[in-house]
JSON list of C-alpha atoms in Angstrom, two decimals:
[
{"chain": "A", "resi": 1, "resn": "UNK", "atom": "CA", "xyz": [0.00, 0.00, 0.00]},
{"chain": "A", "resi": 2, "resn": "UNK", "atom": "CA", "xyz": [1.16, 3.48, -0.29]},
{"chain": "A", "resi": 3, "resn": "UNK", "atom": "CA", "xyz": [3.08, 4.60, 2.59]},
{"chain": "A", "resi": 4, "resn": "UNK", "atom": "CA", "xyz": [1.97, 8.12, 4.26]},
{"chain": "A", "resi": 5, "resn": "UNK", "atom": "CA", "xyz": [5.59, 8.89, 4.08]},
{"chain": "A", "resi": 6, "resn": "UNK", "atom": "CA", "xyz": [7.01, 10.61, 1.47]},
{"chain": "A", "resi": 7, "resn": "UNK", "atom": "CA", "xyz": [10.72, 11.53, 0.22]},
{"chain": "A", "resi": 8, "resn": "UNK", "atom": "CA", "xyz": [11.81, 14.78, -0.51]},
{"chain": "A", "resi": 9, "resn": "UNK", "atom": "CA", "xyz": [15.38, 15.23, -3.14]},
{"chain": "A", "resi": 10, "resn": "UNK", "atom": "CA", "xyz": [17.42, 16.14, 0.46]},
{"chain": "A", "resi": 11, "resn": "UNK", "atom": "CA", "xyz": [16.20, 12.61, 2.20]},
{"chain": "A", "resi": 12, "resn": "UNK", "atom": "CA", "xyz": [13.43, 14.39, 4.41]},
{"chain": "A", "resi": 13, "resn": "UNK", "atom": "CA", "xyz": [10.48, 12.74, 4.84]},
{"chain": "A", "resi": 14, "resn": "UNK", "atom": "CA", "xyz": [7.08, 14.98, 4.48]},
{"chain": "A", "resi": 15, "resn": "UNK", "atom": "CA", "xyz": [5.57, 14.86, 7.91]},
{"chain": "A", "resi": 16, "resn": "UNK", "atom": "CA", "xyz": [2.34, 16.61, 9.12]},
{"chain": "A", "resi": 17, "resn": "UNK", "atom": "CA", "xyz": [2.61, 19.42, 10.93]},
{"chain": "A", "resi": 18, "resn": "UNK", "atom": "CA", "xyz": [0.32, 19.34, 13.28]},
{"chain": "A", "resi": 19, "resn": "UNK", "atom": "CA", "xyz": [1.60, 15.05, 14.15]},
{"chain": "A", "resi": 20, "resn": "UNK", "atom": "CA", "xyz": [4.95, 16.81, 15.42]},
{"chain": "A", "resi": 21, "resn": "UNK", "atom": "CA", "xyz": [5.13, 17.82, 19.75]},
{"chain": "A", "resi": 22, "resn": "UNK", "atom": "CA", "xyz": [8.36, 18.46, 21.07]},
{"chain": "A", "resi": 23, "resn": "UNK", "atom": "CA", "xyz": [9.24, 15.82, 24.35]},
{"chain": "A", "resi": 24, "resn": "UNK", "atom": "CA", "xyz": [11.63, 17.03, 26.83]},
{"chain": "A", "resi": 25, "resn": "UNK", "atom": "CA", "xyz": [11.97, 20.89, 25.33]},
{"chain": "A", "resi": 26, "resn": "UNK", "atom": "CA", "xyz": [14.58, 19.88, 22.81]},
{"chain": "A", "resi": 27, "resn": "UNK", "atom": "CA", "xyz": [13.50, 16.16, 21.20]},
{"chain": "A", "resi": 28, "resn": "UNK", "atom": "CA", "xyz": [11.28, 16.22, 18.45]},
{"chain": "A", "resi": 29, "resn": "UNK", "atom": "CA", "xyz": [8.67, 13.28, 18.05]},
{"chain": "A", "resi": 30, "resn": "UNK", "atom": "CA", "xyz": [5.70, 12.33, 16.44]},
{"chain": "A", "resi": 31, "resn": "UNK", "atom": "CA", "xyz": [2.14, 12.14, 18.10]},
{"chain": "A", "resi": 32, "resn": "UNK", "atom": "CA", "xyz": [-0.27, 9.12, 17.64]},
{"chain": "A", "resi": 33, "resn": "UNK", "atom": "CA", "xyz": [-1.08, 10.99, 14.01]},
{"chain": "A", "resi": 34, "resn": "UNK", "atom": "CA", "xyz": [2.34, 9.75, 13.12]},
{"chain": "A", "resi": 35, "resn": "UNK", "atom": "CA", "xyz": [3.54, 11.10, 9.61]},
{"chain": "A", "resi": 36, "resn": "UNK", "atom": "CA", "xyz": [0.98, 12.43, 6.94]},
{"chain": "A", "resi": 37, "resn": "UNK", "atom": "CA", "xyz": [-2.33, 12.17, 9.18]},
{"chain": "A", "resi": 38, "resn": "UNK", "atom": "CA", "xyz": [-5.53, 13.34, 8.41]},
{"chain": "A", "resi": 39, "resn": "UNK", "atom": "CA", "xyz": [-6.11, 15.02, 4.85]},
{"chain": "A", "resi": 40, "resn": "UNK", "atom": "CA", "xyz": [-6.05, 18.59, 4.66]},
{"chain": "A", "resi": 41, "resn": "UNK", "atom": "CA", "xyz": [-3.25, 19.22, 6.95]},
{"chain": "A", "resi": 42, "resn": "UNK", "atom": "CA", "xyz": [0.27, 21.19, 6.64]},
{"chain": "A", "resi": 43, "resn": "UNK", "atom": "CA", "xyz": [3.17, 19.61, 6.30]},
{"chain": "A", "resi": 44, "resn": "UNK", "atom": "CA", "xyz": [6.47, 19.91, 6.41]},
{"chain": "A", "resi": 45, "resn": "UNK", "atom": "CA", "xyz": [10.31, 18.19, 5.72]},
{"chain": "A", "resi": 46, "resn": "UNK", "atom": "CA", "xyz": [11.93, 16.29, 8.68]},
{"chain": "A", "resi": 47, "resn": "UNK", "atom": "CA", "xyz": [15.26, 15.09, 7.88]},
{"chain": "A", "resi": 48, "resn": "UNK", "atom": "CA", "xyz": [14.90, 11.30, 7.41]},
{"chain": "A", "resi": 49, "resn": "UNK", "atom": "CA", "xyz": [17.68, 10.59, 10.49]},
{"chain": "A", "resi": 50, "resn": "UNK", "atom": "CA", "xyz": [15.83, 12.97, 12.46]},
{"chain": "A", "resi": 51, "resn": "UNK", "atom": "CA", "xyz": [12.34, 11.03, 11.72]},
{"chain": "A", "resi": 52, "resn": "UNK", "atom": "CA", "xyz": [13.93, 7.88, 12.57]},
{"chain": "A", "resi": 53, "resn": "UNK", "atom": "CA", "xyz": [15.52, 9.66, 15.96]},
{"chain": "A", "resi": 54, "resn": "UNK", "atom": "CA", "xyz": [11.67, 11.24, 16.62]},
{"chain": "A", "resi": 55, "resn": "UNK", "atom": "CA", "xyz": [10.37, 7.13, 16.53]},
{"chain": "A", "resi": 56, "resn": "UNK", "atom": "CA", "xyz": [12.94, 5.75, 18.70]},
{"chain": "A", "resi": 57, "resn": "UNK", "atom": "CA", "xyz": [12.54, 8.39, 20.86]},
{"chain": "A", "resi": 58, "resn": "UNK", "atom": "CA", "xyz": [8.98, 8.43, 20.78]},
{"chain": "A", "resi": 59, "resn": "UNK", "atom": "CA", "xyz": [9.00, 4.59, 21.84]},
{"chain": "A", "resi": 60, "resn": "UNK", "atom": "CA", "xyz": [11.24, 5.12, 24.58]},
{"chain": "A", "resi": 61, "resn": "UNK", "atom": "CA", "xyz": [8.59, 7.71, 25.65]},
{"chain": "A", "resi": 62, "resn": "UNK", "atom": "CA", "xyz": [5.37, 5.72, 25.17]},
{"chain": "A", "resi": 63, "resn": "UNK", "atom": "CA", "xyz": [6.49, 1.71, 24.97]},
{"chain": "A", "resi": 64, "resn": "UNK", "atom": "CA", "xyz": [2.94, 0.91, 25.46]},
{"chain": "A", "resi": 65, "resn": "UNK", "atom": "CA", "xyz": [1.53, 2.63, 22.35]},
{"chain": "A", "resi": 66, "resn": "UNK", "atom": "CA", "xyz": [1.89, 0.71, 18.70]},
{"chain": "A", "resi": 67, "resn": "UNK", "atom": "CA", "xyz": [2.15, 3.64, 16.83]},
{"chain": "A", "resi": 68, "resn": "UNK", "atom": "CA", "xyz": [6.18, 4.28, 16.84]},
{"chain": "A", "resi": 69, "resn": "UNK", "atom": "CA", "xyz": [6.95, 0.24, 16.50]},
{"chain": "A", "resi": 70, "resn": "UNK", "atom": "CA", "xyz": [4.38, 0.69, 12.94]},
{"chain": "A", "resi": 71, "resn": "UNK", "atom": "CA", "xyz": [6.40, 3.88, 12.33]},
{"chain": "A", "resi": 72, "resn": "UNK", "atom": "CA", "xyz": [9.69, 2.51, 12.76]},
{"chain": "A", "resi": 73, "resn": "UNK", "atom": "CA", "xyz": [8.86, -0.79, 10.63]},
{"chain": "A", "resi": 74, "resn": "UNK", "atom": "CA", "xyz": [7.66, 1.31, 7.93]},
{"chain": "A", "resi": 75, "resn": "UNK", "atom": "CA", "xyz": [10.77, 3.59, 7.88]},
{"chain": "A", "resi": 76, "resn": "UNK", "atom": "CA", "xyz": [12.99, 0.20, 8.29]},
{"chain": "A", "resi": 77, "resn": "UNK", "atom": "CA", "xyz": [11.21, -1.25, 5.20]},
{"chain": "A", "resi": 78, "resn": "UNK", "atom": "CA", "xyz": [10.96, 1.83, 2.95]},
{"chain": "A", "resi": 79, "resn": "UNK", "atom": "CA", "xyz": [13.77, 4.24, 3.60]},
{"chain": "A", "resi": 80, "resn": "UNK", "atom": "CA", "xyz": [16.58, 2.40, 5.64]},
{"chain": "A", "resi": 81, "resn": "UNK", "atom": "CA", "xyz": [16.34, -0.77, 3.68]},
{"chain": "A", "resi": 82, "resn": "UNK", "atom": "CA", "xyz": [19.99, -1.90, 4.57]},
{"chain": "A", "resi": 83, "resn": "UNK", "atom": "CA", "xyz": [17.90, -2.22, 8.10]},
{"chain": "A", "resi": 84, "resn": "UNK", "atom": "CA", "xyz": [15.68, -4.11, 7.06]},
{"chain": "A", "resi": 85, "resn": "UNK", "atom": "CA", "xyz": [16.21, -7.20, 9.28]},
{"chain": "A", "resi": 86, "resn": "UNK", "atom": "CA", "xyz": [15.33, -4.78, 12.10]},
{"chain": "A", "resi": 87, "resn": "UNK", "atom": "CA", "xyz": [11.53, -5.12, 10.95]},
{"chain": "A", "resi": 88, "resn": "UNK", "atom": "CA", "xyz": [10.73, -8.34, 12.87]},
{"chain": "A", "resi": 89, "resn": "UNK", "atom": "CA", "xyz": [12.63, -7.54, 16.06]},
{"chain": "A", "resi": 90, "resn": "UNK", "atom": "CA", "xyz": [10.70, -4.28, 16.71]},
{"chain": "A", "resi": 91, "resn": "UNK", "atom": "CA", "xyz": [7.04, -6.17, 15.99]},
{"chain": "A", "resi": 92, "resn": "UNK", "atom": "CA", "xyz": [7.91, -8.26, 18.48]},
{"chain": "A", "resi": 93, "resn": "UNK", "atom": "CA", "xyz": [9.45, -5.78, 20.94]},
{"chain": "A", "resi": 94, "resn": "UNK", "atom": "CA", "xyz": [6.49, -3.76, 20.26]},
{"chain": "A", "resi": 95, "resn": "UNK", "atom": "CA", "xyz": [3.95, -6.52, 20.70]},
{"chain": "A", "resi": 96, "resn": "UNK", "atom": "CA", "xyz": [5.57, -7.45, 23.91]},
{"chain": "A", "resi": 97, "resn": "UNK", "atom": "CA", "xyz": [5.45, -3.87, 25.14]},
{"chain": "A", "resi": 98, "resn": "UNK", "atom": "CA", "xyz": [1.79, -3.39, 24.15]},
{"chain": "A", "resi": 99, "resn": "UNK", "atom": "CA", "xyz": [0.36, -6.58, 25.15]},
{"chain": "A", "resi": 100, "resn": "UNK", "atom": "CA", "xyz": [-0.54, -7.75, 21.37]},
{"chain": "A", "resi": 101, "resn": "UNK", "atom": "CA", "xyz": [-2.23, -4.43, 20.68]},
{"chain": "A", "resi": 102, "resn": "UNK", "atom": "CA", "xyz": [-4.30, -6.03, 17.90]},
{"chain": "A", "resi": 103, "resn": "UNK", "atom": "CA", "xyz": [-3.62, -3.05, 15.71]},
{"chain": "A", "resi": 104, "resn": "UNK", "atom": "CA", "xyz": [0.37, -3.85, 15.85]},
{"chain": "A", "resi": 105, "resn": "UNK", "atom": "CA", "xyz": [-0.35, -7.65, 15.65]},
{"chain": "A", "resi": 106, "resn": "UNK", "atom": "CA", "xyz": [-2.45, -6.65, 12.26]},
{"chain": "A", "resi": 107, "resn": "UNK", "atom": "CA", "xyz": [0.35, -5.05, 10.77]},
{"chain": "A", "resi": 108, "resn": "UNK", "atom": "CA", "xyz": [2.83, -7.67, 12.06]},
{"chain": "A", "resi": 109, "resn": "UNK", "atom": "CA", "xyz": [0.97, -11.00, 10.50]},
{"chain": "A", "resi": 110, "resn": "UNK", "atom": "CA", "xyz": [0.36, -8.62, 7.03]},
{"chain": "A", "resi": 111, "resn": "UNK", "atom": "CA", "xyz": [4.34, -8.15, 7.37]},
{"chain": "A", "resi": 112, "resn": "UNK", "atom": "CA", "xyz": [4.84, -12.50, 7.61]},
{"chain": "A", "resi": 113, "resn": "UNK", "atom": "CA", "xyz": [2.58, -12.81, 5.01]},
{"chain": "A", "resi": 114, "resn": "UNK", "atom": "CA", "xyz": [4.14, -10.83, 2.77]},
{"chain": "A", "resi": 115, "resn": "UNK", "atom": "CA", "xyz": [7.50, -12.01, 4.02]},
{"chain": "A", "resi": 116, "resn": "UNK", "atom": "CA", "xyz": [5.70, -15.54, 2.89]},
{"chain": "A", "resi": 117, "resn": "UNK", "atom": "CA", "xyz": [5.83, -17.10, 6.55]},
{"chain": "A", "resi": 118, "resn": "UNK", "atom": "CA", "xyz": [2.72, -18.09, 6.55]},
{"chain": "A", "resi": 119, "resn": "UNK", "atom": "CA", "xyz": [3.31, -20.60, 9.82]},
{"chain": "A", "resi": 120, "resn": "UNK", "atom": "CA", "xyz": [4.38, -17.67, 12.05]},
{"chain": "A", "resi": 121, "resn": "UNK", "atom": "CA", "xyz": [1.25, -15.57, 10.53]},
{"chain": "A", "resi": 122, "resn": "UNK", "atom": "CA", "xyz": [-0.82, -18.01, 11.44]},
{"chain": "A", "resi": 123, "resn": "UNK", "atom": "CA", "xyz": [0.22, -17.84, 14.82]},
{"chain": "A", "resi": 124, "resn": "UNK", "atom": "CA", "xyz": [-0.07, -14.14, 15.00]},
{"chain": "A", "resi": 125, "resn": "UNK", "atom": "CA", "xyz": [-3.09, -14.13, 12.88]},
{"chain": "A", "resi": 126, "resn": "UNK", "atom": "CA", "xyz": [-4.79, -16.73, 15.87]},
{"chain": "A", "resi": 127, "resn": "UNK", "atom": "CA", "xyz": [-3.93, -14.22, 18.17]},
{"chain": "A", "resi": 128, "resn": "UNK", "atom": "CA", "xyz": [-5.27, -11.17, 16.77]},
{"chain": "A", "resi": 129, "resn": "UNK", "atom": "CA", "xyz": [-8.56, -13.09, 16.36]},
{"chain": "A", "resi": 130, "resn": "UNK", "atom": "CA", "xyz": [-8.43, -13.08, 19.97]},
{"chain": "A", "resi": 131, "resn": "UNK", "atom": "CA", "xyz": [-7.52, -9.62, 20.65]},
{"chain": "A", "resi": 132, "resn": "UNK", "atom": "CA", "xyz": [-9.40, -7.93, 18.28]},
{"chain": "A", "resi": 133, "resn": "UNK", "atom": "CA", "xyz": [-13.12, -6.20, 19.32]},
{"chain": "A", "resi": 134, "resn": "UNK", "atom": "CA", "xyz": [-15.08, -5.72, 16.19]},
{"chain": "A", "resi": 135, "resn": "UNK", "atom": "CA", "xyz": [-16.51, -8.42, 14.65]},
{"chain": "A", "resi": 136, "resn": "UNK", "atom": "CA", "xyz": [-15.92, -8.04, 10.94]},
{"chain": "A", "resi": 137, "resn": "UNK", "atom": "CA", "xyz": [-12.63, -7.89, 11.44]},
{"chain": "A", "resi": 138, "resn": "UNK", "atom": "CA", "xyz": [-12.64, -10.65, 13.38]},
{"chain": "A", "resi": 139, "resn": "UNK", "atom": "CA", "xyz": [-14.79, -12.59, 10.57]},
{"chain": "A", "resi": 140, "resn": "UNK", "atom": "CA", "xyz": [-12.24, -11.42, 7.72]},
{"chain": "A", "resi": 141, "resn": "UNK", "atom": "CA", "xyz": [-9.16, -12.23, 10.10]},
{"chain": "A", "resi": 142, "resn": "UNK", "atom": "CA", "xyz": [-10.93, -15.80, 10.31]},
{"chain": "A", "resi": 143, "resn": "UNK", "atom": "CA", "xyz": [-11.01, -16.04, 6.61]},
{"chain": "A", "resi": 144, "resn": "UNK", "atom": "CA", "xyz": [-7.85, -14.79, 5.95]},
{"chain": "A", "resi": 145, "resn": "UNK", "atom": "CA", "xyz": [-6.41, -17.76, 8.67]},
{"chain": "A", "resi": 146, "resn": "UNK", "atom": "CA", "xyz": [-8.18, -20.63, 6.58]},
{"chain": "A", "resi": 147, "resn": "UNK", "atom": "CA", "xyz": [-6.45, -19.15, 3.14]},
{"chain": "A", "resi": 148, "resn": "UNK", "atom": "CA", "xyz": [-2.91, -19.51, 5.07]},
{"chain": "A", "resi": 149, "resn": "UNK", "atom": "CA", "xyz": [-3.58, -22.61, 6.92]},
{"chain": "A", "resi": 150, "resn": "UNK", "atom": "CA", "xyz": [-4.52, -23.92, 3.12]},
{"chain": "A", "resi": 151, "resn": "UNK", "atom": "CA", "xyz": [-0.90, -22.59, 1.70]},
{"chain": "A", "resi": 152, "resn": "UNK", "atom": "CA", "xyz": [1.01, -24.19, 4.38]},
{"chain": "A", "resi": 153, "resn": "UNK", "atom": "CA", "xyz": [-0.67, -27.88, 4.05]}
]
């Protein structure tokens, strides 16, 4: 899917203005908008390093809230891709610090799917089921575990 972040010529990353708070007067770091956010918005260049500074910090500020792990997958997979073996070690990390937030676990068993471990995101996928409150995404998380459980037979 298209990624809210966006690449400028100098390596910043187009960030909403209004997702940006400043944490201990000096570090900057993105609210639970995270980059882009709602349409209709201002926005403006962060330096990619400082983006990827703002997440980590971010995490270390709130490690029970799934938006920075999301954020700092995203920015592993699409802009530091030399990192990307960092992807799977922060869903975990973040599902551990969360509890499963179901929203994290969604993105983490989309991640093993498209990573094409589909016995791992069927064990994440189980879990969501679990975790998650509404219904019809329960229902479609159901259907999407029968699909996998069919490709790993």
């Amino acid at each position: 899917g298209a990624n809210a972040m966006q690449q400028n010529r100098e390596g910043a990353i187009k960030v909403g203005q209004h997702s940006i708070e400043t944490a201990n007067d000096s570090s900057i770091y993105l609210n639970s908008y995270g980059p882009g956010g709602p349409e209709g918005k201002t926005y403006k260049y962060i330096p990619i390093a400082d983006v990827l500074l703002s997440f980590l910090k971010a995490k270390e500020i709130r490690k029970d809230f799934f938006l920075p792990y999301f954020h700092l997958t995203s920015l592993y997979r699409d802009f530091y891709k030399a990192e990307a073996n960092k992807v799977k070690g922060v869903f975990l990390e973040g599902l551990i610090n969360t509890n499963n937030d179901y929203e994290l676990l969604y993105h983490f068993y989309s991640y093993l799917i498209e990573q094409e471990d589909y016995s791992e995101a069927a064990q994440y996928l189980r879990v969501f089921i679990n975790k998650v409150p509404n219904t019809q995404n329960r229902e479609d998380a159901i259907k999407e575990l029968n699909r996998i459980e069919a490709l790993i037979k």
